[in-house]
C-alpha atoms as a printed R data frame, in Angstrom:
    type eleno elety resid chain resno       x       y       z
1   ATOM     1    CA   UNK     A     1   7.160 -10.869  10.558
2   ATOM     2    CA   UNK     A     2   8.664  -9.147  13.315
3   ATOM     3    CA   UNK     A     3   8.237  -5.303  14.283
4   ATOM     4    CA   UNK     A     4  10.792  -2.803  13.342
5   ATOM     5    CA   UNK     A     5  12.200  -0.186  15.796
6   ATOM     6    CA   UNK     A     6  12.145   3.270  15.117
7   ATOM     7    CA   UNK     A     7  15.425   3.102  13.490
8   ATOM     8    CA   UNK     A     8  16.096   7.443  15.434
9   ATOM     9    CA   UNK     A     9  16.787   6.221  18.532
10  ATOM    10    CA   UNK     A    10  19.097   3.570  17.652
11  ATOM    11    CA   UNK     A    11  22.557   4.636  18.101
12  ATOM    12    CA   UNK     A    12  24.029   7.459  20.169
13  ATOM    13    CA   UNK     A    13  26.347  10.058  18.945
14  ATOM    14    CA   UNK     A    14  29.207  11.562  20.716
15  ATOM    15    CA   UNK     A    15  28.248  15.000  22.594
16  ATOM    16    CA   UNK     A    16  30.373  17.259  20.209
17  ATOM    17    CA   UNK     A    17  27.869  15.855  18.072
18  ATOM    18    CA   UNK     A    18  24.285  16.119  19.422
19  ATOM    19    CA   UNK     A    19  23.280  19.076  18.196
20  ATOM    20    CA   UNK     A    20  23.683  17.935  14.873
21  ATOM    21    CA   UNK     A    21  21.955  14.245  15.549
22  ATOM    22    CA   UNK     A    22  19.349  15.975  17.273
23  ATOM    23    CA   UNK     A    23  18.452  18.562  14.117
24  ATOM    24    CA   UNK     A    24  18.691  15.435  12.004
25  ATOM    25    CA   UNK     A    25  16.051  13.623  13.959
26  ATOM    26    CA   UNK     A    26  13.726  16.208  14.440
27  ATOM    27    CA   UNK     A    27  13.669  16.616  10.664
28  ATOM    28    CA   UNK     A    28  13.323  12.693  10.430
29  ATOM    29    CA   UNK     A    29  10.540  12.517  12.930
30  ATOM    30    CA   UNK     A    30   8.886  15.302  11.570
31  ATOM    31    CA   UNK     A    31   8.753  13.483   7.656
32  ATOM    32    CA   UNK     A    32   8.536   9.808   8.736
33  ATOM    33    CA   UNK     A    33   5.006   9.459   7.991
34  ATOM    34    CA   UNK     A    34   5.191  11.014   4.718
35  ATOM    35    CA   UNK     A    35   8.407   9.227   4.009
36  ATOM    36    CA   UNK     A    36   6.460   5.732   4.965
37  ATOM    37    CA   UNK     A    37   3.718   6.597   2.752
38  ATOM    38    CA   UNK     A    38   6.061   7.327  -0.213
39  ATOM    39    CA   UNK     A    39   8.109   3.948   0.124
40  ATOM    40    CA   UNK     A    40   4.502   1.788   0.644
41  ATOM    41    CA   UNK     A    41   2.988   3.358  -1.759
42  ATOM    42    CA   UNK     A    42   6.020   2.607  -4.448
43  ATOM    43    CA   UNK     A    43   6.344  -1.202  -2.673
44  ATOM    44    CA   UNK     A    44   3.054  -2.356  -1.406
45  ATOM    45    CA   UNK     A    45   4.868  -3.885   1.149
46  ATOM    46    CA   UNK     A    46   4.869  -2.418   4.889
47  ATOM    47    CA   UNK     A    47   7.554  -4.434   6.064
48  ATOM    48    CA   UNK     A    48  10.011  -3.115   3.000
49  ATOM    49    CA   UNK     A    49   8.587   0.635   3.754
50  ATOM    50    CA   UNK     A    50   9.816   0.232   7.310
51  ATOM    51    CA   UNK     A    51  13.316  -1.220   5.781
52  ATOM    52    CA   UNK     A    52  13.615   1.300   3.600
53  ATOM    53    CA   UNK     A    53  13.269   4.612   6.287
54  ATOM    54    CA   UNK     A    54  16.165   2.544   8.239
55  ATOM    55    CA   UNK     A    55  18.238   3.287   5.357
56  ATOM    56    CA   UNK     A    56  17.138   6.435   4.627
57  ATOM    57    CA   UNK     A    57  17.985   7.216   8.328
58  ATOM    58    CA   UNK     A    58  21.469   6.417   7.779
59  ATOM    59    CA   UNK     A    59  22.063   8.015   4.840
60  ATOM    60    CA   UNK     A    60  19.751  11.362   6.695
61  ATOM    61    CA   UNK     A    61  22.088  10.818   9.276
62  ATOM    62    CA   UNK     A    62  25.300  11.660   7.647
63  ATOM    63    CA   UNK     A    63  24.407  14.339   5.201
64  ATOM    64    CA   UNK     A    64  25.491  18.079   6.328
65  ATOM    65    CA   UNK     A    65  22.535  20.101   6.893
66  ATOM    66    CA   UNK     A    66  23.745  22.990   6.487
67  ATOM    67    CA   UNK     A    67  24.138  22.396   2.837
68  ATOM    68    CA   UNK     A    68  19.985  21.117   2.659
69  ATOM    69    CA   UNK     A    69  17.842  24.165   1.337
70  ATOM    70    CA   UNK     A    70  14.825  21.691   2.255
71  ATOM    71    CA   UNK     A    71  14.814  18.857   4.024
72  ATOM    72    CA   UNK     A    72  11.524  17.672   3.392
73  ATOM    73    CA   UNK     A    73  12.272  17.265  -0.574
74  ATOM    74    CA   UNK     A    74  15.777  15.574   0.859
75  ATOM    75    CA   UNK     A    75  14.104  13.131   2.821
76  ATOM    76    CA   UNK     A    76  11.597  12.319   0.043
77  ATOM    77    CA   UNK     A    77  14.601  12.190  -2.729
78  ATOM    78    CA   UNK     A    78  16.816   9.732  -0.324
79  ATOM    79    CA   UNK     A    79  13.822   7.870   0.296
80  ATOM    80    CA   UNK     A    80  12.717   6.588  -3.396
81  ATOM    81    CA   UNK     A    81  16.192   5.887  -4.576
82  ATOM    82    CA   UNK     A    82  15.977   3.499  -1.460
83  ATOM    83    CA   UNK     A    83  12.957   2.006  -2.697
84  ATOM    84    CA   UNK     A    84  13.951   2.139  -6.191
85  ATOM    85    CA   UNK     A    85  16.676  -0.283  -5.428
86  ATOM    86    CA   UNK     A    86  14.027  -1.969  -3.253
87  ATOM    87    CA   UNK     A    87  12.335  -2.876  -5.710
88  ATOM    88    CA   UNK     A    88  14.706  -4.636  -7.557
89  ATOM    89    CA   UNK     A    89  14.588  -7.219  -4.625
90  ATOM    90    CA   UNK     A    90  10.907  -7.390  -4.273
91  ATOM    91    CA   UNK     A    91  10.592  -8.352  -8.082
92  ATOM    92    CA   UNK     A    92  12.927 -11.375  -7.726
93  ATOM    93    CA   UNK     A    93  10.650 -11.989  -5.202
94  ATOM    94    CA   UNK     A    94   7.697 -12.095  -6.547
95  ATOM    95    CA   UNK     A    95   8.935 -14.291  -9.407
96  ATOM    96    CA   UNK     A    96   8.904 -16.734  -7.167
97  ATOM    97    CA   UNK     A    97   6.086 -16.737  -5.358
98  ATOM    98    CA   UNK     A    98   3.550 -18.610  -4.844
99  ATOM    99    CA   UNK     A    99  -0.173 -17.662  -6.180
100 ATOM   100    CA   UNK     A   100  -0.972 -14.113  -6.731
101 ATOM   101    CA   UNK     A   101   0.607 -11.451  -4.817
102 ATOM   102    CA   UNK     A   102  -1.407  -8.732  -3.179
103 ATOM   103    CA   UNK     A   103  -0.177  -5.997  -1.111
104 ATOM   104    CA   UNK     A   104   0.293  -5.681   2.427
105 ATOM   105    CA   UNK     A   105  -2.994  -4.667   4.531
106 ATOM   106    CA   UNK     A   106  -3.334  -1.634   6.554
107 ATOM   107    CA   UNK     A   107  -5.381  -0.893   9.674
108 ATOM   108    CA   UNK     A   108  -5.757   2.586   8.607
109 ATOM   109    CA   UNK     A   109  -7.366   5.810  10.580
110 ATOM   110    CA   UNK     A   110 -10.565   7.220   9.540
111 ATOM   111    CA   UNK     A   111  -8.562  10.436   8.325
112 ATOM   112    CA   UNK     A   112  -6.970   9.077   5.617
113 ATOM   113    CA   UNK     A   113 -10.493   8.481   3.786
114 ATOM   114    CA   UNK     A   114 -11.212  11.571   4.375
115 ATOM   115    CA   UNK     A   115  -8.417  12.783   1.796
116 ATOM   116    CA   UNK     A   116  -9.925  11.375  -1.139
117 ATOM   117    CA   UNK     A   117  -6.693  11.512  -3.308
118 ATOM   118    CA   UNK     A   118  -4.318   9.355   0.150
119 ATOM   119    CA   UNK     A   119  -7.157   7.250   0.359
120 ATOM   120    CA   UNK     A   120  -7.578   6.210  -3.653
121 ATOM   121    CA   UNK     A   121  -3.846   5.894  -3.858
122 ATOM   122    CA   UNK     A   122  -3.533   3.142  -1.165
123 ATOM   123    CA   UNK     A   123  -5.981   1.473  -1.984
124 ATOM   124    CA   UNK     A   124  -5.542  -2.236  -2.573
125 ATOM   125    CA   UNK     A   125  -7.178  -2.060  -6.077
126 ATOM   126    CA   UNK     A   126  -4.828   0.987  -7.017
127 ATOM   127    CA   UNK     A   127  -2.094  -0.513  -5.593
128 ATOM   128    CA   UNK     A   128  -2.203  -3.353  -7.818
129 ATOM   129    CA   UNK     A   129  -2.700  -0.907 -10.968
130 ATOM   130    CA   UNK     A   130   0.786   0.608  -9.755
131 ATOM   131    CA   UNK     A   131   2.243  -3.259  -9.673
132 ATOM   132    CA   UNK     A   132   1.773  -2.862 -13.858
133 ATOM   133    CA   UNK     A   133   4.200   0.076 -13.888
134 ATOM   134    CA   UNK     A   134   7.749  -0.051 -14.437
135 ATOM   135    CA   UNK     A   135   9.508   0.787 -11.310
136 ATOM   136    CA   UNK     A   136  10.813   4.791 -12.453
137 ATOM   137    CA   UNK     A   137   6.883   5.115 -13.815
138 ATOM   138    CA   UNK     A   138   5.345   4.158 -10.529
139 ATOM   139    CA   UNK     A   139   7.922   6.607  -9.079
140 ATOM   140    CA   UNK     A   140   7.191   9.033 -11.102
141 ATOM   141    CA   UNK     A   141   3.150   8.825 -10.863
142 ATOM   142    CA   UNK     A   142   3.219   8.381  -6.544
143 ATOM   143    CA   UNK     A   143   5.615  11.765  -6.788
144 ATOM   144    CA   UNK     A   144   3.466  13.540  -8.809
145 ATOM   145    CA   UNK     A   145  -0.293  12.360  -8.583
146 ATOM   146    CA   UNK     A   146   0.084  11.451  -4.873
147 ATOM   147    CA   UNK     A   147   2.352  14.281  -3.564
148 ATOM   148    CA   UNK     A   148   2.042  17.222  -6.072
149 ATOM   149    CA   UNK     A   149   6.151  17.169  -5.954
150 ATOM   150    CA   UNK     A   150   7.804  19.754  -8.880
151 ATOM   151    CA   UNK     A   151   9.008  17.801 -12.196
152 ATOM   152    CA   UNK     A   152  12.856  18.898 -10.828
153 ATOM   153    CA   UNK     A   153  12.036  18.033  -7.169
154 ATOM   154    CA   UNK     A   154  11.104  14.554  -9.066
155 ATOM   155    CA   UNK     A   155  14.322  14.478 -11.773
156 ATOM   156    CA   UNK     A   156  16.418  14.476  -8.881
157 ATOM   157    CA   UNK     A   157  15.289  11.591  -6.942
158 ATOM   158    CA   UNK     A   158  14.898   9.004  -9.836
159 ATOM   159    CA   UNK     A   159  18.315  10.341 -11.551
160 ATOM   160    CA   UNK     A   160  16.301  11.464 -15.133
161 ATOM   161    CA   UNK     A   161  16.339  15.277 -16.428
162 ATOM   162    CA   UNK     A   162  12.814  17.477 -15.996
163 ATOM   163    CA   UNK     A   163  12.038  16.651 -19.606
164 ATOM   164    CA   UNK     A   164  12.351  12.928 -19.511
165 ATOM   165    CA   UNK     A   165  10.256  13.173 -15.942
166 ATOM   166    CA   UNK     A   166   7.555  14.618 -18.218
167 ATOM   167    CA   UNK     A   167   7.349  12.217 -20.503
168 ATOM   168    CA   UNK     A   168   7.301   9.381 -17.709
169 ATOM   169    CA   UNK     A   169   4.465  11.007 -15.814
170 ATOM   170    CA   UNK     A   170   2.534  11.390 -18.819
171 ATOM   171    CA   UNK     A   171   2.669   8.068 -20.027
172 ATOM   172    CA   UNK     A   172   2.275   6.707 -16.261
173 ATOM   173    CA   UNK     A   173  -0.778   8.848 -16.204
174 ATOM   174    CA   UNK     A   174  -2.049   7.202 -19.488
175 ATOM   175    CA   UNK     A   175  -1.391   3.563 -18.430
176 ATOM   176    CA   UNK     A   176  -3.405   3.881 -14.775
177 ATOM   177    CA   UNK     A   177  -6.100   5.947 -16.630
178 ATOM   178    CA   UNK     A   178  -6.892   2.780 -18.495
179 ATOM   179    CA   UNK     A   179  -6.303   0.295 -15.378
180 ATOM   180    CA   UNK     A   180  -7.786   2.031 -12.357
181 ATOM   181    CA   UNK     A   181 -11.152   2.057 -10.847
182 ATOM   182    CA   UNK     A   182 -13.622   4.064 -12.876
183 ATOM   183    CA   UNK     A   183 -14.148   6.981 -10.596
184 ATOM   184    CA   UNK     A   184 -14.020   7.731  -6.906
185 ATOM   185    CA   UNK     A   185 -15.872   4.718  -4.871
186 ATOM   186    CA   UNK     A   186 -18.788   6.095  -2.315
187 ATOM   187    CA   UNK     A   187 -17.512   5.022   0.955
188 ATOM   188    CA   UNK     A   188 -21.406   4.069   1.085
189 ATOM   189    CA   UNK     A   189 -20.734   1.644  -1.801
190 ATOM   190    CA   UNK     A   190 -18.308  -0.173  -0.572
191 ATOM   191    CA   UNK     A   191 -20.159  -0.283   2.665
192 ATOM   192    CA   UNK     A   192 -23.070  -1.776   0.916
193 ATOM   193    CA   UNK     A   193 -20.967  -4.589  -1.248
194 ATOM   194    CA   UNK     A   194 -19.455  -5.714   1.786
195 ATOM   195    CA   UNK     A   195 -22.722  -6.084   3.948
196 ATOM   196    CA   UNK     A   196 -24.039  -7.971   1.260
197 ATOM   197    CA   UNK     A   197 -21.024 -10.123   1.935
198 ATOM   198    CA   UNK     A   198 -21.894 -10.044   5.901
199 ATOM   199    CA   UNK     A   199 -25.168 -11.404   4.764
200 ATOM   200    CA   UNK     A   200 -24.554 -14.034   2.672
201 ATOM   201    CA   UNK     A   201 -22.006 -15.673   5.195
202 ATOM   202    CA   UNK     A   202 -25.096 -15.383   8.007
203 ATOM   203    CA   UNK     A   203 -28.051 -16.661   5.464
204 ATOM   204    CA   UNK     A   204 -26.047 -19.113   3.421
205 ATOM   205    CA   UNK     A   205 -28.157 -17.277   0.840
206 ATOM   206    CA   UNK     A   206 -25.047 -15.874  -1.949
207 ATOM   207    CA   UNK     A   207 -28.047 -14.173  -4.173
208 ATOM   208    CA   UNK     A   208 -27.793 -11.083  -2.681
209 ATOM   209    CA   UNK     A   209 -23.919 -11.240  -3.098
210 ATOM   210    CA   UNK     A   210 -24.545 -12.291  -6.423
211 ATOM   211    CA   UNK     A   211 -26.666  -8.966  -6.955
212 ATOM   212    CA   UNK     A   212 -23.415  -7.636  -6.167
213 ATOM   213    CA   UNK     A   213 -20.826  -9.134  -8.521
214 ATOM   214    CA   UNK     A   214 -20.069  -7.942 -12.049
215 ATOM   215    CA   UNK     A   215 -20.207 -10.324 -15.035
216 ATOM   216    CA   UNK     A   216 -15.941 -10.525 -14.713
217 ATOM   217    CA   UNK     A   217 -15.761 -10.196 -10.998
218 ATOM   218    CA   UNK     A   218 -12.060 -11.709 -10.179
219 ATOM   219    CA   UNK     A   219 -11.133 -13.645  -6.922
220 ATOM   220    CA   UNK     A   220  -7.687 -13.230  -5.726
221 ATOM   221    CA   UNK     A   221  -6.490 -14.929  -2.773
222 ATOM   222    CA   UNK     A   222  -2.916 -14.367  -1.377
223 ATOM   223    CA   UNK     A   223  -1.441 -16.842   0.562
224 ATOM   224    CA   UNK     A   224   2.096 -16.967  -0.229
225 ATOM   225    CA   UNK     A   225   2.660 -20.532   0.047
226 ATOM   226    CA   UNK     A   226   1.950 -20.506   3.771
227 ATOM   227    CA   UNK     A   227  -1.711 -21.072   4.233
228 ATOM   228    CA   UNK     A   228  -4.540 -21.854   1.681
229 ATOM   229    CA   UNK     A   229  -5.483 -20.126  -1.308
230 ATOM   230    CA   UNK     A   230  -6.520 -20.173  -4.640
231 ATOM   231    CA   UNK     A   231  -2.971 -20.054  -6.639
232 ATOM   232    CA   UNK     A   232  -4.787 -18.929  -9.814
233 ATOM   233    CA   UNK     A   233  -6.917 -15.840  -9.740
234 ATOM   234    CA   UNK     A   234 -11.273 -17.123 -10.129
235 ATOM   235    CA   UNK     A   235 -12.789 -15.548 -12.816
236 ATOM   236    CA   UNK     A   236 -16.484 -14.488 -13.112
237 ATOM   237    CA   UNK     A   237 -19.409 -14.518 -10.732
238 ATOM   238    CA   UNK     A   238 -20.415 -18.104 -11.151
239 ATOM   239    CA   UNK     A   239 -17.027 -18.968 -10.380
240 ATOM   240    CA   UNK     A   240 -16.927 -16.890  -7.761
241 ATOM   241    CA   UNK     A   241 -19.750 -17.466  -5.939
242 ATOM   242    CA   UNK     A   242 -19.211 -21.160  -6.071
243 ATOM   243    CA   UNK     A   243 -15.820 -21.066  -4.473
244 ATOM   244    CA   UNK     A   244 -17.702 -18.500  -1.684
245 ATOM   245    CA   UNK     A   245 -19.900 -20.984  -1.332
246 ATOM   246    CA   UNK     A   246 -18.116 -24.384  -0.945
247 ATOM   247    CA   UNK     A   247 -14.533 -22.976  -0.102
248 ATOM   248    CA   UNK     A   248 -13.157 -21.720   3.229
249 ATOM   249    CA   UNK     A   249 -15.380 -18.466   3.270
250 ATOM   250    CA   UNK     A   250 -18.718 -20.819   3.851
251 ATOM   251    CA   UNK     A   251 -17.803 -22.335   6.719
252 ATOM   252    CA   UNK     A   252 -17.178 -18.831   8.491
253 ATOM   253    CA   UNK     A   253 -19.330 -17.472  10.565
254 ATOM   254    CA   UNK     A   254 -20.581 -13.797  10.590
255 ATOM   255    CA   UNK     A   255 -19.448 -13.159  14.495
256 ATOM   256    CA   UNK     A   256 -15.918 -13.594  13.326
257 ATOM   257    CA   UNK     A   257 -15.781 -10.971  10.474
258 ATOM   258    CA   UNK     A   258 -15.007  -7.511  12.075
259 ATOM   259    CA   UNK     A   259 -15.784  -4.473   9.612
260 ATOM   260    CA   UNK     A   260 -12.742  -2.056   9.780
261 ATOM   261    CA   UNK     A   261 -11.118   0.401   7.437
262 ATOM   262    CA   UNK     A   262  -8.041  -1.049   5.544
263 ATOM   263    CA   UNK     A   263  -6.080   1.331   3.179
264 ATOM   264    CA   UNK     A   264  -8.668   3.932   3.055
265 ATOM   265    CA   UNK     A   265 -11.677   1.944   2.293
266 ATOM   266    CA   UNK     A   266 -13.771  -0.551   4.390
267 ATOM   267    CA   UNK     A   267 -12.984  -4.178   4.365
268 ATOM   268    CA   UNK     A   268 -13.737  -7.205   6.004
269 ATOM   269    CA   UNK     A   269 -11.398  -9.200   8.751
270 ATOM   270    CA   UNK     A   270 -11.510 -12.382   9.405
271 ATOM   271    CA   UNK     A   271 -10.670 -13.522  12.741
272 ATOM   272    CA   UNK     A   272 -10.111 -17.423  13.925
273 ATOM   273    CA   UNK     A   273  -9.681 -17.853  18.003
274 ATOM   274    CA   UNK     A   274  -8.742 -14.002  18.018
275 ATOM   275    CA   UNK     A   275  -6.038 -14.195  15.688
276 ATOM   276    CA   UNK     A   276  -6.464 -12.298  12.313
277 ATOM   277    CA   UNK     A   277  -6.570 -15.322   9.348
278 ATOM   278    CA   UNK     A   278  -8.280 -13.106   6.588
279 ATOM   279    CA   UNK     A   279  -8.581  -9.414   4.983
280 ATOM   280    CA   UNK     A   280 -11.414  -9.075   2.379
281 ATOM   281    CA   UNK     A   281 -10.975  -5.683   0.247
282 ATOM   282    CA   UNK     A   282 -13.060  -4.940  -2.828
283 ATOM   283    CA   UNK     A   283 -13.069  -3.055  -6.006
284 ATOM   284    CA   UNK     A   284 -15.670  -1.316  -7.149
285 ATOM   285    CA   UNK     A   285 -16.385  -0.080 -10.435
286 ATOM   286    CA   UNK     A   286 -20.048   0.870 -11.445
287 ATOM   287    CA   UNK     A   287 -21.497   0.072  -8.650
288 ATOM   288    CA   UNK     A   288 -20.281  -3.612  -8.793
289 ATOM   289    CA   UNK     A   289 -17.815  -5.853  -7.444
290 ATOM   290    CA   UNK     A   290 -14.857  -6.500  -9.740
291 ATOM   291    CA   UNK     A   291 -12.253  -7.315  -7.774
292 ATOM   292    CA   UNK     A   292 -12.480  -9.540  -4.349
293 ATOM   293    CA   UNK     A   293  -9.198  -9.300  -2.903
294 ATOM   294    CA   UNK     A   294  -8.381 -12.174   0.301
295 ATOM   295    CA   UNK     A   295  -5.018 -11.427   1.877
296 ATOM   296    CA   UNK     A   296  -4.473 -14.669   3.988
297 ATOM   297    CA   UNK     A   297  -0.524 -14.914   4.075
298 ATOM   298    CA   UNK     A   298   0.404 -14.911   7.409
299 ATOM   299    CA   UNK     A   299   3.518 -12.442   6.925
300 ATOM   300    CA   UNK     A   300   1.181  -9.595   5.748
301 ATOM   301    CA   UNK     A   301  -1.137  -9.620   8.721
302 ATOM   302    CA   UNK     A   302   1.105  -8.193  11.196
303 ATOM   303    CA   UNK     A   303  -0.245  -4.410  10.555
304 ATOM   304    CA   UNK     A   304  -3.613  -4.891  11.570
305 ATOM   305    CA   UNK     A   305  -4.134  -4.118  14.942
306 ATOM   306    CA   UNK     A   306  -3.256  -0.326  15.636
307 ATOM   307    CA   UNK     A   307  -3.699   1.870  12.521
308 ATOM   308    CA   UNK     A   308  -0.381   3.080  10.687
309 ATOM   309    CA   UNK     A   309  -0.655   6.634  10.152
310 ATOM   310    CA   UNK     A   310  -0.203   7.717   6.083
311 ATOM   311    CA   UNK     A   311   0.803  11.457   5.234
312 ATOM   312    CA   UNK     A   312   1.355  13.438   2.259
């Protein structure tokens, strides 16, 4: 996956023009990490974030701003009807692909886990609650749960009246409630599950992973067809811990897993001759693993080197 360019600095305008382009990108510039964290949190997909800011640049770029009473709320509105129609594409997608799909790691700063609500919200395991959501719902929820936007600021970004907005959030609301992580993880937890990992790969010894795993602990490994992975998710810890133990993960060795914080939480990655092969994110819930989550697809690995900086 190659890297995008900041899509500002593209193309130059004529000079009668400049002051205009250059109040336009100031305001762009000034949003653009809100504006990625709005798109990636409605896609789970960095790459199709990035796309979607180079269209919201051209749209930014020929709106007259003397007419916008706020250009933040602009920016945001422009920027899910972009990935609303993203989306569209990025189902079709995932019709067709090949095992489970997981989202796209991020290298993420140790700010964002200090913000408690940015932190839950990108989360692998809540991104893949938000995957169960029709596409206006998960709108709806990121606007509102994630960014505190008005039910009007909303209505007029997904094209429904304040009323119907209500209604969505509400039953959004209803359908994570019963999906998501019960309560806030401890960073300390997921510390804890994933030394436990660290340990079993040095000791060969999976007990005190074991110790770790709930009853219906689920393995997903996303490889998209590229590299290997499970193509059904593994289901419970004896299951689990058996594929740990005589699949790709046992023949790792502890030197080449480097602790780091992806979206918000830590997690595990894997590297093979210096190049990143695995991320290993958990979910928590009670104190125990539920969900092991193995990004290995090659095209989703490109963000893990310098942190990507999430805003809201």
């Amino acid at each position: 996956m190659s890297e995008r360019s900041e899509p500002v600095m593209d193309t130059p305008e004529p000079p009668a023009d400049r002051g205009r382009v250059d109040s336009a990108t100031e305001a762009f510039v000034a949003h653009r990490n809100l504006l990625f964290t709005v798109a990636y949190e409605m896609l789970g997909s960095a790459a199709d974030a990035e796309d979607v800011l180079q269209e919201t640049w051209l749209r930014w770029a020929d709106v007259d701003l003397d007419h916008v009473r706020d250009r933040r709320a602009y920016l945001v509105r422009i920027t899910t009807r972009q990935a609303l129609g993203r989306m569209r594409t990025l189902r079709r997608r995932k019709e067709s692909y090949i095992g489970p799909w997981l989202p796209e790691p991020l290298l993420t700063a140790p700010d964002v886990a200090h913000d408690v609500v940015l932190a839950d919200s990108v989360s692998m395991a809540m991104l893949l609650v938000l995957e169960t959501l029709a596409p206006v719902e998960r709108a709806v929820f990121v606007l509102r749960e994630v960014f505190d936007l008005g039910y009007d600021e909303i209505a007029e970004a997904v094209g429904k009246t304040p009323v119907a907005v209500r209604q969505i959030a509400h039953r959004a609301r209803t359908h994570v409630a019963a999906r998501r992580p019960r309560g806030v993880v401890p960073l300390a937890e997921a510390h804890d599950a994933l030394r436990a990992f660290q340990r079993a790969v040095e000791t060969g010894d999976l007990q005190s992973l074991l110790d770790k795993l709930a009853p219906d602990v689920v393995l997903l490994g996303d490889g998209g067809g590229v590299v290997q992975a499970a193509l059904t998710p593994v289901v419970g810890a004896d299951q689990v811990a058996h594929v740990l133990a005589t699949g790709r993960l046992s023949r790792i060795t502890a030197a080449s897993l480097q602790p780091a914080q992806v979206n918000g939480y830590p997690a595990l990655i894997l590297r093979l001759d210096g190049e990143v092969d695995t991320v290993l994110a958990v979910r928590i819930d009670d104190g125990l693993i539920t969900g092991l989550y193995a990004v290995r697809n090659p095209e989703k690995l490109s963000r893990l080197e310098q942190p990507t900086t999430l805003h809201r």
